Amino acid sequence: MQIKTQFCIVLFNTIVLASHAHEKVDVFKPDTHSHVEFGEAKSVRYLLYDVNPGEGFNLRRDVFMRVANLVKFLNEDEPWVLVLPPWGRLYHWKSQDLNQIKVKWSTFFDLASLREHIPVIEFEDYLTVMGEEVVEEIYYLQRYKEGWTNGKWEEKMDIRDCIDRVPYQKDDDGKWRGWFFGYENVYAKKFACLSVQSEAGNMKSFLMKNTTSRSVMLDRAEQLIHGRSGQHSTNYWDARRSMVFAKHLRDIGDEFRREYLDSTDENDKTVLESWTQMKKNHGDAKGGPYISVHLRRKDYLYAHKEQVPSLKYAAKQIKELLKKNKVKKVFIASDCDENDFETLKGFFKKAEIYRYKPTQEIREKYKDGGVAIIDQWIAAHARHFVGTYVSTFSFRIQEEREILGFDPETTFNRLCSESEEECEQPSKWKIVY
């Protein structure tokens, strides 16, 4: 079911929340298409969420889309703001010399673009608005202990005893303490475990009927599925398109493209417009005169060793793509070390092989996550992209290329290993407007 975007603007058109000491942010963006009449004024409520600590950056982006669309549906009936969980302590962020907790979303994403989809606010700004470091209720999402009923998945949710050990404890004052993104003084007033088998959007009824708290947190939000707001829906793609990378990261990627890859948006037909107005057809984008490759190594060398090619075999496939696309440059986005990168380069005699190497200033300012986004941005603009088997890093690049208007044949590809008799290529998850 397609649900039309409706933001509460009649009574909340001028709601303004403090976002730093001297800055103000309109978290409710006017929607020119439709209005919701609330009648009597309702207080703004805040939805927070967190994700299993082991999940990576790009899976967390997917969970954001699920929760964002829940907030979209909530705003059909009453005003809710999504509190963006600070980034930090991610498995793939290996740089020990960087301070990588309490990282704001504005480091990585354009908040104005996010607010074109739903009202959002940074966690620090939420604390300012609340006037104290508190979350009123936490629901810790978990599976059903008994599993599926009769072996079938069915939509349901129930307050249950906690199945596993939870990362929250009640102190002597009755306050629930735990990990709140590195903010040590934050506490929760109430806590409960909630067994769920549910689409994210169907949490709306629970939140509206079972709690009146001003702020509610859903921990382990990855337990919720997209369901009807999945990749074949406009809801999914509206949320995904709103996740525009921060301009400072795009600018760095664009400068690298110009300097090393002879690539500009004007020549490549990849000029970025406001996502609410930008509707590209497949084939509109040409891409820069280079091949981009996401070559994942490290954990994949043992987690997916049957699908990871040797460097020599990867080079063989890249050479074939260079010849097919009549280009001479390759951009490599990879977690491989410098020795592996030099080994890969050694298999090429004529082609120019590049990777992005950030300065220390860039690393300190934008962290490992920002460097990864710069890689993705450069890779997304290539004439032809080839990724890594079931990698969410590759998935996000493929989505970026769908948004920019590339031919799917140049996007949904992956490297094969020598041991694969049949090298199945990625599913073509095409954009929906």
Short mmCIF file of N, CA, C and O in Angstrom, two decimals, residues 109-160:
data_model
loop_
_atom_site.label_atom_id
_atom_site.label_comp_id
_atom_site.label_asym_id
_atom_site.label_seq_id
_atom_site.Cartn_x
_atom_site.Cartn_y
_atom_site.Cartn_z
N PHE A 109 25.88 13.07 6.40
CA PHE A 109 24.69 13.25 5.57
C PHE A 109 24.17 14.68 5.64
O PHE A 109 24.43 15.42 6.59
N ASP A 110 23.43 15.06 4.61
CA ASP A 110 22.83 16.38 4.51
C ASP A 110 21.50 16.37 5.26
O ASP A 110 20.52 15.77 4.80
N LEU A 111 21.45 17.01 6.42
CA LEU A 111 20.25 16.95 7.25
C LEU A 111 19.05 17.63 6.61
O LEU A 111 17.91 17.21 6.81
N ALA A 112 19.30 18.67 5.82
CA ALA A 112 18.20 19.34 5.13
C ALA A 112 17.50 18.37 4.18
O ALA A 112 16.27 18.39 4.04
N SER A 113 18.27 17.49 3.54
CA SER A 113 17.68 16.50 2.64
C SER A 113 16.89 15.46 3.42
O SER A 113 15.80 15.06 3.00
N LEU A 114 17.41 15.03 4.56
CA LEU A 114 16.66 14.10 5.39
C LEU A 114 15.33 14.70 5.82
O LEU A 114 14.30 14.02 5.86
N ARG A 115 15.35 16.00 6.12
CA ARG A 115 14.13 16.66 6.60
C ARG A 115 13.11 16.89 5.50
O ARG A 115 11.97 17.28 5.78
N GLU A 116 13.51 16.67 4.26
CA GLU A 116 12.53 16.70 3.18
C GLU A 116 11.66 15.44 3.20
O GLU A 116 10.62 15.39 2.56
N HIS A 117 12.10 14.44 3.96
CA HIS A 117 11.33 13.19 4.07
C HIS A 117 10.59 13.11 5.40
O HIS A 117 9.39 12.85 5.43
N ILE A 118 11.30 13.34 6.51
CA ILE A 118 10.70 13.30 7.85
C ILE A 118 11.40 14.32 8.74
O ILE A 118 12.50 14.77 8.45
N PRO A 119 10.79 14.68 9.87
CA PRO A 119 11.48 15.54 10.84
C PRO A 119 12.57 14.75 11.56
O PRO A 119 12.33 13.65 12.07
N VAL A 120 13.78 15.29 11.60
CA VAL A 120 14.90 14.64 12.29
C VAL A 120 15.64 15.66 13.12
O VAL A 120 15.59 16.87 12.87
N ILE A 121 16.36 15.16 14.13
CA ILE A 121 17.13 16.00 15.01
C ILE A 121 18.34 15.21 15.51
O ILE A 121 18.25 13.99 15.68
N GLU A 122 19.47 15.87 15.70
CA GLU A 122 20.64 15.21 16.26
C GLU A 122 20.39 14.90 17.75
O GLU A 122 19.61 15.56 18.43
N PHE A 123 21.09 13.88 18.25
CA PHE A 123 20.88 13.44 19.63
C PHE A 123 21.20 14.55 20.63
O PHE A 123 20.47 14.74 21.61
N GLU A 124 22.30 15.28 20.41
CA GLU A 124 22.65 16.37 21.33
C GLU A 124 21.55 17.44 21.37
O GLU A 124 21.27 18.01 22.43
N ASP A 125 20.95 17.71 20.22
CA ASP A 125 19.88 18.70 20.18
C ASP A 125 18.64 18.18 20.89
O ASP A 125 17.90 18.95 21.52
N TYR A 126 18.41 16.89 20.77
CA TYR A 126 17.29 16.26 21.51
C TYR A 126 17.48 16.47 23.01
O TYR A 126 16.53 16.82 23.73
N LEU A 127 18.70 16.25 23.52
CA LEU A 127 18.95 16.43 24.95
C LEU A 127 18.69 17.87 25.37
O LEU A 127 18.17 18.13 26.46
N THR A 128 19.06 18.81 24.50
CA THR A 128 18.80 20.22 24.78
C THR A 128 17.31 20.49 24.88
O THR A 128 16.83 21.18 25.80
N VAL A 129 16.55 19.94 23.94
CA VAL A 129 15.11 20.15 23.93
C VAL A 129 14.45 19.53 25.17
O VAL A 129 13.56 20.12 25.78
N MET A 130 14.89 18.34 25.56
CA MET A 130 14.30 17.66 26.71
C MET A 130 14.62 18.38 28.02
O MET A 130 13.87 18.28 29.01
N GLY A 131 15.75 19.09 28.06
CA GLY A 131 16.12 19.80 29.29
C GLY A 131 16.83 18.93 30.31
O GLY A 131 17.27 19.42 31.35
N GLU A 132 16.94 17.64 30.02
CA GLU A 132 17.71 16.72 30.87
C GLU A 132 18.13 15.52 30.02
O GLU A 132 17.58 15.27 28.96
N GLU A 133 19.12 14.80 30.51
CA GLU A 133 19.68 13.69 29.73
C GLU A 133 18.87 12.42 30.00
O GLU A 133 19.28 11.54 30.76
N VAL A 134 17.70 12.35 29.38
CA VAL A 134 16.78 11.28 29.70
C VAL A 134 16.08 10.75 28.45
O VAL A 134 15.82 11.50 27.50
N VAL A 135 15.82 9.46 28.45
CA VAL A 135 14.91 8.81 27.50
C VAL A 135 13.79 8.22 28.36
O VAL A 135 14.06 7.49 29.31
N GLU A 136 12.57 8.54 28.04
CA GLU A 136 11.49 8.17 28.95
C GLU A 136 11.20 6.67 28.95
O GLU A 136 10.93 6.09 29.99
N GLU A 137 11.24 6.04 27.77
CA GLU A 137 10.97 4.60 27.71
C GLU A 137 11.89 3.94 26.70
O GLU A 137 12.17 4.51 25.64
N ILE A 138 12.34 2.73 27.03
CA ILE A 138 13.09 1.90 26.08
C ILE A 138 12.36 0.59 25.88
O ILE A 138 11.96 -0.07 26.85
N TYR A 139 12.19 0.21 24.61
CA TYR A 139 11.72 -1.13 24.28
C TYR A 139 12.87 -1.85 23.57
O TYR A 139 13.33 -1.40 22.51
N TYR A 140 13.30 -2.94 24.18
CA TYR A 140 14.41 -3.73 23.64
C TYR A 140 13.81 -4.83 22.77
O TYR A 140 13.20 -5.78 23.28
N LEU A 141 13.95 -4.69 21.47
CA LEU A 141 13.30 -5.61 20.54
C LEU A 141 14.06 -6.93 20.50
O LEU A 141 15.29 -6.96 20.39
N GLN A 142 13.31 -8.01 20.55
CA GLN A 142 13.91 -9.34 20.55
C GLN A 142 13.03 -10.31 19.77
O GLN A 142 11.89 -10.01 19.43
N ARG A 143 13.56 -11.49 19.51
CA ARG A 143 12.81 -12.53 18.82
C ARG A 143 11.80 -13.15 19.78
O ARG A 143 11.81 -12.87 20.98
N TYR A 144 10.98 -14.05 19.26
CA TYR A 144 10.13 -14.87 20.11
C TYR A 144 10.90 -16.12 20.52
O TYR A 144 11.50 -16.79 19.67
N LYS A 145 10.90 -16.41 21.78
CA LYS A 145 11.67 -17.54 22.29
C LYS A 145 11.25 -18.84 21.65
O LYS A 145 12.07 -19.71 21.35
N GLU A 146 9.95 -18.98 21.38
CA GLU A 146 9.42 -20.22 20.80
C GLU A 146 9.55 -20.27 19.28
O GLU A 146 9.20 -21.27 18.65
N GLY A 147 10.07 -19.19 18.69
CA GLY A 147 10.22 -19.16 17.25
C GLY A 147 8.91 -18.90 16.53
O GLY A 147 7.95 -18.39 17.12
N TRP A 148 8.86 -19.25 15.27
CA TRP A 148 7.65 -19.05 14.48
C TRP A 148 6.56 -20.03 14.91
O TRP A 148 6.84 -21.19 15.24
N THR A 149 5.32 -19.58 14.87
CA THR A 149 4.19 -20.44 15.20
C THR A 149 3.92 -21.39 14.05
O THR A 149 3.68 -20.96 12.92
N ASN A 150 3.95 -22.69 14.35
CA ASN A 150 3.73 -23.72 13.31
C ASN A 150 4.66 -23.53 12.11
O ASN A 150 4.29 -23.81 10.97
N GLY A 151 5.86 -23.02 12.42
CA GLY A 151 6.85 -22.84 11.35
C GLY A 151 6.54 -21.73 10.39
O GLY A 151 7.16 -21.62 9.33
N LYS A 152 5.59 -20.85 10.73
CA LYS A 152 5.18 -19.76 9.83
C LYS A 152 5.45 -18.40 10.49
O LYS A 152 5.25 -18.22 11.69
N TRP A 153 5.92 -17.47 9.67
CA TRP A 153 6.12 -16.10 10.15
C TRP A 153 4.78 -15.38 10.16
O TRP A 153 4.01 -15.43 9.19
N GLU A 154 4.45 -14.75 11.28
CA GLU A 154 3.22 -13.97 11.36
C GLU A 154 3.48 -12.68 12.11
O GLU A 154 4.35 -12.62 12.98
N GLU A 155 2.72 -11.65 11.76
CA GLU A 155 2.88 -10.34 12.37
C GLU A 155 2.37 -10.36 13.80
O GLU A 155 1.21 -10.67 14.06
N LYS A 156 3.26 -10.03 14.76
CA LYS A 156 2.84 -9.96 16.16
C LYS A 156 3.91 -9.27 16.98
O LYS A 156 5.07 -9.16 16.57
N MET A 157 3.52 -8.81 18.17
CA MET A 157 4.45 -8.21 19.13
C MET A 157 3.85 -8.30 20.52
O MET A 157 2.64 -8.13 20.69
N ASP A 158 4.70 -8.60 21.49
CA ASP A 158 4.25 -8.78 22.87
C ASP A 158 5.36 -8.38 23.83
O ASP A 158 6.52 -8.68 23.60
N ILE A 159 4.97 -7.74 24.94
CA ILE A 159 5.90 -7.52 26.03
C ILE A 159 6.20 -8.87 26.65
O ILE A 159 5.28 -9.60 27.05
N ARG A 160 7.47 -9.23 26.72
CA ARG A 160 7.88 -10.53 27.25
C ARG A 160 9.06 -10.37 28.20
O ARG A 160 9.73 -9.33 28.22
#
